[in-house]
Short mmCIF file of C-alpha atoms and ligand atoms in Angstrom, two decimals:
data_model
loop_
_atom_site.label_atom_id
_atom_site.label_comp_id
_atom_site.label_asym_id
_atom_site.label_seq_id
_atom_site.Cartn_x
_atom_site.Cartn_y
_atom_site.Cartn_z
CA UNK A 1 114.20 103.02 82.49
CA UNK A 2 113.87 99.13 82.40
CA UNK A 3 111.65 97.82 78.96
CA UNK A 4 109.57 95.93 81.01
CA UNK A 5 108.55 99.27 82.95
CA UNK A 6 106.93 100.10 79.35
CA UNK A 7 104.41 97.02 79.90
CA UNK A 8 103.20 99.05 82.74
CA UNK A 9 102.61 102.75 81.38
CA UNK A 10 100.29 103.97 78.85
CA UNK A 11 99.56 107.90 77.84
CA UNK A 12 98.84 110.34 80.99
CA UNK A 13 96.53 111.90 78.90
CA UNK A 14 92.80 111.24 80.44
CA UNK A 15 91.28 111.13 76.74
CA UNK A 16 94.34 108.83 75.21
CA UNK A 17 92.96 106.16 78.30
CA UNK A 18 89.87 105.21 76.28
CA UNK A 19 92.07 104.60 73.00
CA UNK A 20 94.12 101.15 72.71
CA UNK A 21 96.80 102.82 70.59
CA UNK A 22 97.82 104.56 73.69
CA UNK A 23 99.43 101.57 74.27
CA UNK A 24 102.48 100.88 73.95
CA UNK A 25 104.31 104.11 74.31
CA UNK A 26 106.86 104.03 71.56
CA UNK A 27 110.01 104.78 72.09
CA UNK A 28 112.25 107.11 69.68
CA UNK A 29 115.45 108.32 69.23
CA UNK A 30 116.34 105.96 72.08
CA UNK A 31 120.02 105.59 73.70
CA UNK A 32 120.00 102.67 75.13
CA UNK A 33 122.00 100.75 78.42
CA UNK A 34 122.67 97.51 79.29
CA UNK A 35 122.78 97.62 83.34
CA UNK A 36 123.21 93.78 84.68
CA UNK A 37 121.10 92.61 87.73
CA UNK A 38 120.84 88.97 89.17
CA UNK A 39 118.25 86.90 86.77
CA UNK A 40 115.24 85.69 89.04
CA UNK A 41 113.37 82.54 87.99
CA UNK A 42 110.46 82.65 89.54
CA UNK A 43 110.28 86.17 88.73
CA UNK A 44 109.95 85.68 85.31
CA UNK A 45 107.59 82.65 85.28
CA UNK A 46 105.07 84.43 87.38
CA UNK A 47 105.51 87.93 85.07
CA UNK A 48 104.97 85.97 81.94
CA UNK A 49 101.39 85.59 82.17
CA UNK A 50 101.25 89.80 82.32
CA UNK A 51 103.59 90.76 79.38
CA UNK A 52 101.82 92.00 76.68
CA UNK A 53 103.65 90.21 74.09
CA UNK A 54 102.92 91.30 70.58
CA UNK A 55 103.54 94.74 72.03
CA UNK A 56 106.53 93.82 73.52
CA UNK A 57 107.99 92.71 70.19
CA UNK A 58 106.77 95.89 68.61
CA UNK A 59 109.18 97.93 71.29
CA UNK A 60 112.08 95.44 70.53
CA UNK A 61 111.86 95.78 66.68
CA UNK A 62 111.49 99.89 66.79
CA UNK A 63 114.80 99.75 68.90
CA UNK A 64 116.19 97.44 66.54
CA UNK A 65 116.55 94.97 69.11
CA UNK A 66 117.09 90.43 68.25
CA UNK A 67 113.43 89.83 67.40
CA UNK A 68 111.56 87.97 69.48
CA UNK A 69 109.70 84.83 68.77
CA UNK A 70 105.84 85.57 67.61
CA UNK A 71 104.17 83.77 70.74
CA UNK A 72 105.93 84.23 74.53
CA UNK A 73 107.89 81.06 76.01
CA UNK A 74 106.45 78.72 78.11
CA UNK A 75 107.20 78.47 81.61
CA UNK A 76 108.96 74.92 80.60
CA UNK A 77 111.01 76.91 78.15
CA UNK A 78 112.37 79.22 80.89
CA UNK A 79 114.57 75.94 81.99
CA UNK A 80 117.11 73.79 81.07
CA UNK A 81 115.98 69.76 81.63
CA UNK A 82 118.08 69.13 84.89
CA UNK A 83 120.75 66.08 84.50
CA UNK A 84 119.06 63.32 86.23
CA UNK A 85 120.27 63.12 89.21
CA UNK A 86 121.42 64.44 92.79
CA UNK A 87 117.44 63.09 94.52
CA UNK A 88 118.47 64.36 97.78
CA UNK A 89 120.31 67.12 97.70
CA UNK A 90 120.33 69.67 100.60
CA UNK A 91 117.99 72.35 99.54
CA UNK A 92 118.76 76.21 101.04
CA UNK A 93 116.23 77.45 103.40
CA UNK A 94 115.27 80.14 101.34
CA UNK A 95 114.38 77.96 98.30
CA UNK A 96 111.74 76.13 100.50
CA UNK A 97 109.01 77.92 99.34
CA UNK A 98 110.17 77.32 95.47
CA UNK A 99 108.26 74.63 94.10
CA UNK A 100 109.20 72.04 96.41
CA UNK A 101 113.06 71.84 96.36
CA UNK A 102 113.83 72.08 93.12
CA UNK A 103 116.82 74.02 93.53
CA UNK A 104 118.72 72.99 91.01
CA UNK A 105 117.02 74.75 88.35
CA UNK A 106 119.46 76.28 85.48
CA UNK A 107 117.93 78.94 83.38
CA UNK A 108 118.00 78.50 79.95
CA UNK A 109 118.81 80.84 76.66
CA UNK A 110 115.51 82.01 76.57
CA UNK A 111 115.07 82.63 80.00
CA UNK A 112 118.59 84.76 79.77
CA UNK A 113 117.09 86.36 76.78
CA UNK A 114 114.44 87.79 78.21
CA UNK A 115 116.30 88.65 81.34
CA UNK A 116 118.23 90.92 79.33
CA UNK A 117 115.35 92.20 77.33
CA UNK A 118 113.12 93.17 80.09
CA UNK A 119 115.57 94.38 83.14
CA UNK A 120 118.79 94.69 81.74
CA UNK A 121 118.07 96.93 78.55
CA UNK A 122 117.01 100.59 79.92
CA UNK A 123 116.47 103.55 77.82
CA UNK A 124 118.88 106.52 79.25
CA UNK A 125 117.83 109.23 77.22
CA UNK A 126 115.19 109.33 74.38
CA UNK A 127 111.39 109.81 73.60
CA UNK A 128 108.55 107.69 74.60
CA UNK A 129 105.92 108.53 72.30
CA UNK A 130 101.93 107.79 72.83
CA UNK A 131 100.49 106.12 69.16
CA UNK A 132 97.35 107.88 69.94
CA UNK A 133 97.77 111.34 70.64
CA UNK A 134 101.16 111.75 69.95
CA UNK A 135 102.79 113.52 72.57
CA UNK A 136 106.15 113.01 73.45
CA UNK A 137 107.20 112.06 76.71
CA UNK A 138 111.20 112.81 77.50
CA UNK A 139 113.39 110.21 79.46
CA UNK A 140 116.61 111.78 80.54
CA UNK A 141 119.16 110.43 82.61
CA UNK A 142 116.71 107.21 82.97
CA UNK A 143 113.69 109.27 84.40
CA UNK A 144 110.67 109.45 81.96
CA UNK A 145 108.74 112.97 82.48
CA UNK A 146 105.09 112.16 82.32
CA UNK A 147 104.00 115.65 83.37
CA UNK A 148 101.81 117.35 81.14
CA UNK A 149 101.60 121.04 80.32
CA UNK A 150 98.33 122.49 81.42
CA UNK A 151 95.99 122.49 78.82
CA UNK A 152 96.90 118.82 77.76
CA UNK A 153 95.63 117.61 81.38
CA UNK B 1 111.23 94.63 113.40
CA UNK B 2 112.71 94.45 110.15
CA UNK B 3 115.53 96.98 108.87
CA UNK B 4 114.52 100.49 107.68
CA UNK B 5 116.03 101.15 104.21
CA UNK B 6 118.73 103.95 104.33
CA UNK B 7 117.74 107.71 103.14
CA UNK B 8 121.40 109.07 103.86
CA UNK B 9 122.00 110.19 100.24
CA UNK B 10 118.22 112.22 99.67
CA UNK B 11 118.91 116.07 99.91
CA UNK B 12 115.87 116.50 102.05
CA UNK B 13 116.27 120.74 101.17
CA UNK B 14 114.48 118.98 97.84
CA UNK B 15 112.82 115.94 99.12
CA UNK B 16 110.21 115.03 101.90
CA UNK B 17 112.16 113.81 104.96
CA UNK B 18 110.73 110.31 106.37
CA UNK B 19 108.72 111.30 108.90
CA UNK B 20 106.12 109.97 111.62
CA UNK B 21 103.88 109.35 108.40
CA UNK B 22 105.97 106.91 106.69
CA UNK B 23 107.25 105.10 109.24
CA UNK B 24 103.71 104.56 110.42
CA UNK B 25 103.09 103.12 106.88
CA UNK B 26 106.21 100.64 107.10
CA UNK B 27 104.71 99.21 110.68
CA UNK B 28 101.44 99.06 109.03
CA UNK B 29 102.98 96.83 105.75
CA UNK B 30 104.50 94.63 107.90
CA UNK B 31 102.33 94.97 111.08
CA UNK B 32 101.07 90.83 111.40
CA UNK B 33 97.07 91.38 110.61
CA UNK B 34 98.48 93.14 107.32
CA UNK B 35 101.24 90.43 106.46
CA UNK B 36 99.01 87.77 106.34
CA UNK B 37 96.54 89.43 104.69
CA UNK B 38 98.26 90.12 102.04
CA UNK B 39 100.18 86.51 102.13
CA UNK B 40 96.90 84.95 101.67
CA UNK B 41 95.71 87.30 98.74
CA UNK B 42 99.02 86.84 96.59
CA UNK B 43 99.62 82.71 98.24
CA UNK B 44 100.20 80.76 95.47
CA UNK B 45 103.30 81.83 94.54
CA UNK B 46 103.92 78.33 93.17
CA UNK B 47 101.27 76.69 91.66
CA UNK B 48 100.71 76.09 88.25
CA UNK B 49 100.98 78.62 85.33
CA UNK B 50 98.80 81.52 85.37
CA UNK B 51 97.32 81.11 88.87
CA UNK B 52 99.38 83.85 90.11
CA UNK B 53 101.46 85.96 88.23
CA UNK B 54 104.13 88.02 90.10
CA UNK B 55 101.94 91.30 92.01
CA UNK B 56 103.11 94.41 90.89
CA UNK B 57 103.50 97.62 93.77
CA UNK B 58 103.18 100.95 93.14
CA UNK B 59 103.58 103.80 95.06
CA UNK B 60 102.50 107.29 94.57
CA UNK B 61 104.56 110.55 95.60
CA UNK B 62 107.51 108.28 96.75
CA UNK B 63 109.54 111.19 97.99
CA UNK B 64 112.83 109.88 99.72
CA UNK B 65 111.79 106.34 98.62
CA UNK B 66 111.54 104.75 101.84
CA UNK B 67 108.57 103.12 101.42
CA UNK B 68 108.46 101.47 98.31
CA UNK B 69 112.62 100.42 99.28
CA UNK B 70 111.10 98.71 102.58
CA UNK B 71 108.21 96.76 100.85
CA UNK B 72 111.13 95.87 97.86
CA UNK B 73 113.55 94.90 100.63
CA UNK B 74 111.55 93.05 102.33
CA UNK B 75 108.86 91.64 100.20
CA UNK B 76 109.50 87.98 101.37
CA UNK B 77 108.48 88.67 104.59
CA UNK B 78 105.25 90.62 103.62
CA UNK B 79 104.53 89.06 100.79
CA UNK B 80 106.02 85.13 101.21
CA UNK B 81 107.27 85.89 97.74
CA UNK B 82 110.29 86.61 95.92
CA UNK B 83 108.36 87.94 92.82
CA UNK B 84 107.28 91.30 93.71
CA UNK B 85 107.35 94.05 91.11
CA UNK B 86 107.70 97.67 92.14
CA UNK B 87 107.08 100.36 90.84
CA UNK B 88 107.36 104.42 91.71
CA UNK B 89 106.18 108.00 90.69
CA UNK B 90 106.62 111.17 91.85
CA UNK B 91 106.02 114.91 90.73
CA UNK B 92 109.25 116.21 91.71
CA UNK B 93 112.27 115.18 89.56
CA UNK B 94 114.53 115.28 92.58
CA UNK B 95 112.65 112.86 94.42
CA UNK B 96 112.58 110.17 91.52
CA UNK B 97 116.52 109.94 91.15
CA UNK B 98 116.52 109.95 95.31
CA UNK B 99 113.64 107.07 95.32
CA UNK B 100 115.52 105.03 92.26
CA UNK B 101 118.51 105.12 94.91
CA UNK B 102 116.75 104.46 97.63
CA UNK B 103 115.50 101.55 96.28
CA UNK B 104 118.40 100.38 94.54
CA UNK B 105 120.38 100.02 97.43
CA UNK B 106 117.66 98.95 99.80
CA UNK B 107 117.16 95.54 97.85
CA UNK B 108 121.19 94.75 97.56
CA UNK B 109 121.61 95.47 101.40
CA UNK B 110 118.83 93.23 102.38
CA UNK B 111 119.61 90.51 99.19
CA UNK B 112 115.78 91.22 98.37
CA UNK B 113 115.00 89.18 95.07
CA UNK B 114 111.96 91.29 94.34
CA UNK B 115 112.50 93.42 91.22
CA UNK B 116 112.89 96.72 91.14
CA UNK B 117 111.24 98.81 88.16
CA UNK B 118 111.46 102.63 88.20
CA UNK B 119 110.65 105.58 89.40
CA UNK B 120 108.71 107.99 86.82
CA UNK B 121 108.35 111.88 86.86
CA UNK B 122 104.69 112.17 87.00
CA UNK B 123 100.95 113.04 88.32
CA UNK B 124 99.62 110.55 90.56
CA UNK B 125 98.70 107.39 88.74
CA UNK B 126 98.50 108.68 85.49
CA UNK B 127 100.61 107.20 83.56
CA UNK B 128 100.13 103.73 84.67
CA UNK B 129 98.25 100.95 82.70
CA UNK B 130 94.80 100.71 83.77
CA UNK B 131 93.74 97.95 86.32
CA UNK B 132 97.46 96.26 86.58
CA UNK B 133 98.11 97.89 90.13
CA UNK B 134 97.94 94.66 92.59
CA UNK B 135 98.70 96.95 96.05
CA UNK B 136 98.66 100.52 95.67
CA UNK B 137 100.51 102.89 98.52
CA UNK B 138 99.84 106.49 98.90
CA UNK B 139 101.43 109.04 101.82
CA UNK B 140 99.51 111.95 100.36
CA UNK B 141 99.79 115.71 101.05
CA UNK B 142 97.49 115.42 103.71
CA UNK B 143 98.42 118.72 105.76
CA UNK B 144 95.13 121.83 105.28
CA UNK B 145 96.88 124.37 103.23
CA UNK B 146 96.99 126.17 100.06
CA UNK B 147 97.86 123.80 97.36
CA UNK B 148 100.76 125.03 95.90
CA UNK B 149 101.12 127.20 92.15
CA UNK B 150 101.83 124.77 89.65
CA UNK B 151 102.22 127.12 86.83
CA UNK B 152 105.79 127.04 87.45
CA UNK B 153 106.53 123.71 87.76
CA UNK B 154 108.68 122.63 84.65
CA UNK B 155 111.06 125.54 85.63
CA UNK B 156 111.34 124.19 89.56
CA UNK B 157 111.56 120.58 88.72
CA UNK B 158 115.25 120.69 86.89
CA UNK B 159 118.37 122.01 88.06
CA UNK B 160 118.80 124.83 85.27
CA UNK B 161 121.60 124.37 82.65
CA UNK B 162 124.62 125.56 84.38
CA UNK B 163 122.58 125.77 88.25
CA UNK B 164 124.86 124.21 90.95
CA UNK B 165 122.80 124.92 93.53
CA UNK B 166 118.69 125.43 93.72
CA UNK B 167 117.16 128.17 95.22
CA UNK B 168 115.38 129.25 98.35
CA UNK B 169 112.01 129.23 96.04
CA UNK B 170 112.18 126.33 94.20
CA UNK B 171 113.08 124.19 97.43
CA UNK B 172 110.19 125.64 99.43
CA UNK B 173 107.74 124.99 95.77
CA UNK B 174 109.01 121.38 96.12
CA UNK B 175 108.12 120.47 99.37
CA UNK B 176 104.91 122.46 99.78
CA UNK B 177 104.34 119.77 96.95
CA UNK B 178 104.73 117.21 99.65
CA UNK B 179 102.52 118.39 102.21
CA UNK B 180 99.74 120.93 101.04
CA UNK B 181 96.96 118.97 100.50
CA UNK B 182 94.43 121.81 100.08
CA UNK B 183 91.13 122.12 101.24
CA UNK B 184 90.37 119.82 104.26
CA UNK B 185 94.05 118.51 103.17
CA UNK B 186 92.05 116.27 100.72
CA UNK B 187 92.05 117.76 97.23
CA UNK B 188 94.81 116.08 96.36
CA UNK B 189 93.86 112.47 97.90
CA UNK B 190 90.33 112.68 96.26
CA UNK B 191 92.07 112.76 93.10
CA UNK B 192 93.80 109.71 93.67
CA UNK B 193 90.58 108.33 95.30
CA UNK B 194 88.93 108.77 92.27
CA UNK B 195 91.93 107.10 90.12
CA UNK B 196 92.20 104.17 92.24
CA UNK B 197 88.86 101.75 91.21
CA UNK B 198 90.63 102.35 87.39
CA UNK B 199 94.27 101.97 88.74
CA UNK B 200 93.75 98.70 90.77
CA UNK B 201 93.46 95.06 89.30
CA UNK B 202 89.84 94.26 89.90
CA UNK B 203 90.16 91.02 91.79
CA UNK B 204 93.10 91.19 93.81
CA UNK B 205 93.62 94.67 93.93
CA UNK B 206 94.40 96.50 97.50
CA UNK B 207 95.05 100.26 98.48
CA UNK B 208 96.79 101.85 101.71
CA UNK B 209 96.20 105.12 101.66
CA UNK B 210 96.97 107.58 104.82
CA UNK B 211 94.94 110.00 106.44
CA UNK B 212 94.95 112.22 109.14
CA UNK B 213 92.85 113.55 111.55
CA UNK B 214 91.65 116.72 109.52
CA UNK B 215 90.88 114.70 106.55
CA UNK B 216 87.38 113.23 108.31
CA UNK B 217 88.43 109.64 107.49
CA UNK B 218 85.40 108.14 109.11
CA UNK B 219 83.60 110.24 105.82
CA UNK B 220 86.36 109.12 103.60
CA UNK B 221 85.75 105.83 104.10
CA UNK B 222 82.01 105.97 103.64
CA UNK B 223 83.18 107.44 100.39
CA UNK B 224 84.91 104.90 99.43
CA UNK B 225 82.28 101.99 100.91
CA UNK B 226 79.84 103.68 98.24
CA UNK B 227 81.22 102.73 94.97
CA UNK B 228 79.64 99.80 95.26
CA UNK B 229 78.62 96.90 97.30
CA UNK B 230 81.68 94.75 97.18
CA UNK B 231 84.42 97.56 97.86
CA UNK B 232 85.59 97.85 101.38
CA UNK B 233 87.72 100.58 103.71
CA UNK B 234 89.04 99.95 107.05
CA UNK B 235 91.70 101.10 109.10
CA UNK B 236 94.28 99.16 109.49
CA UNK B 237 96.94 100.85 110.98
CA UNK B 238 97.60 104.48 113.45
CA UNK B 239 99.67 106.51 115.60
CA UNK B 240 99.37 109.18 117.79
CA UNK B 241 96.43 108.80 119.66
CA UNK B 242 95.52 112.05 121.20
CA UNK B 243 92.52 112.88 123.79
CA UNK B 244 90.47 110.00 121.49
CA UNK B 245 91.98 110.74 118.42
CA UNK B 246 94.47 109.03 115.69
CA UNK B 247 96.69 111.80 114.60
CA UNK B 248 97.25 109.45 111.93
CA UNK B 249 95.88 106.47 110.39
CA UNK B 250 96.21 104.24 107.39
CA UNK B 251 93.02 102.84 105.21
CA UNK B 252 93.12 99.83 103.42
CA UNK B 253 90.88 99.98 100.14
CA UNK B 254 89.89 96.74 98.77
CA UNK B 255 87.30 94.65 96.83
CA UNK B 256 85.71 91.22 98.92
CA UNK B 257 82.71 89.28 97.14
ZN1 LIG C 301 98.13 110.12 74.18
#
């Protein structure tokens, strides 16, 4: 299960929705996996206006992850200031739509960073745990279990 | 047409087969009226920073996958964006590691840059974060019949230590989980109904939901029209018309001011 899936889930419990410690889920005793996938630009300039940062950091330091900085990056940050040069360079038709042609884009550190942080790091096996209520939620072979025994729905 | 996402690896004695139901949902998604519908409610792909942040997808009781693979493979052409989030749940276990495949190897096929999240073991919505759904996709169990005993989930959902194989019981628990909707074949949907004005984003929010015949939709979607002025329920995609009727059809849910 990817980190950034965690900016997306809160407690099943119906009374835990009312309460903001029910989110973040925490995660504990967590193994975790790097699994590499193709970093996205525009992907993660158009998802950084929905992270919830400050909780974001949280997750990272409880897995003992690099700490992050205390405010997100900018989109500017996400890139590397091109070389001046190349003005007409043959852009691929699929990169038409991406801000006008500027294919030439390299990702920089930070964008790499937070590649890794929010869809390469998963959690294989471990506990996601909700800061109000405190049930435990398993996640086993990278499924979390959000079921809830009957008298908890 | 664009490609259907393979299924080859599901073990459909465990998980709901694509059937007439899904595939009318896939036509629907990228049927032309509902393309560019959606193109202009997520445009602005590109514009400055926090016009529009990348929509997330979630789909409810994935089974196989197929669905939520299709939208992720092809989100450029339904979406005219390479930023698409999805995202997945399902009650059965089985069905979660199937979808996650599904998926998976849906979006390298097709070179899809949309990004996949997960698939999570779980009721309905309820586990996701209030309000951050942006289009919401549910092929409920829609077929009149007793809602299955849930009492013995936990134990049908997992292989048992040392199980090879599942049994005749648990594989006929799992997919009465897929299809027995209950009374009127709606107990389970009006759950989700009820989820949905808390699930979706309130501005740009949008829900396809499918019904069939047996489910009344013309009194679903009065339901729905009476939460409040602005919300809104049409049909906007079916199949198998007979003698007057749409054996099947697919509702989008939305908000308009
Ligand atoms: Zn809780």
């Amino acid at each position: 299960m990817k980190l950034l899936t965690l900016n997306f889930l809160t407690c099943a419990r119906r009374t835990c929705k009312t309460s903001p410690s029910s989110f973040p889920l925490h995660p504990r005793e967590a193994e975790l996996e790097i699994l590499e996938s193709e970093l996205n630009l525009v992907f993660l300039r158009n998802i950084l206006p929905r992270l919830m940062w400050s909780e974001l950091r949280g997750i990272g330091e409880e897995l003992g992850l690099p700490s992050l900085p205390e405010s997100p990056p900018s989109r500017e940050d996400l890139v590397t200031k091109p070389s001046p040069a190349k003005p007409s360079s043959v852009t691929e038709p699929s990169s038409v739509e991406e801000e006008g042609g500027e294919g030439e884009e390299v990702p920089s550190q930070t964008a790499k960073d937070l590649h890794r942080l929010l869809l390469e790091t998963t959690i294989k096996e471990g506990k996601l745990v909700c800061g109000n209520c405190g049930h435990e939620y398993a996640v086993k072979e990278g499924v979390a279990n959000f079921l809830l025994p009957g008298h908890l729905v | 047409m664009l490609p259907t996402p393979s299924t080859a690896h599901v073990s459909f004695d465990l998980v709901y087969e694509p059937a007439e139901d899904s595939f009318l949902l896939l036509d629907t998604l990228s049927s032309l009226s509902e393309t560019a519908f959606l193109r202009e409610r997520f445009s602005g792909a590109t514009t400055e920073a926090g016009c529009s942040s990348a929509p997330l997808v979630l789909e409810v009781g994935v089974g196989s996958g197929v669905v939520l693979a299709f939208v992720a493979a092809n989100a450029h052409s339904v979406f005219g964006r390479d930023d698409v989030l999805t995202l997945g749940t399902d009650i059965n276990s089985f069905a979660c590691s199937a979808a996650s495949q599904t998926v998976r190897s849906a979006v390298t096929d097709h070179k899809s840059h949309s990004t996949f999240l997960d698939i999570v073991n779980g009721d309905l919505a309820s586990s996701v974060r209030p309000n951050s759904v942006d289009v919401f996709v549910f092929n409920p169990p829609y077929v009149p019949a007793e809602l299955p005993d849930r009492s013995r989930h936990d134990a049908f959902n997992a292989r048992s230590t040392g199980q090879k194989s599942t049994t005749f019981e648990q594989e006929s628990y799992l997919l009465e989980l897929s299809y027995a909707g209950g009374k009127d074949g709606m107990e389970v949907t009006n759950r989700m109904l009820e989820q949905i004005p808390s699930t979706l984003d309130s501005e740009r929010g949008v829900a396809y939901v499918l019904l069939c015949a047996q489910n009344k939709p013309e009194a679903v979607k009065q339901r729905i029209r009476e939460w409040g002025s602005d919300w809104r329920a049409e049909t906007v995609g079916s199949s198998g018309k007979k003698a007057g009727w749409e054996k099947l059809q697919i509702v989008r849910i939305w908000r308009s001011t």
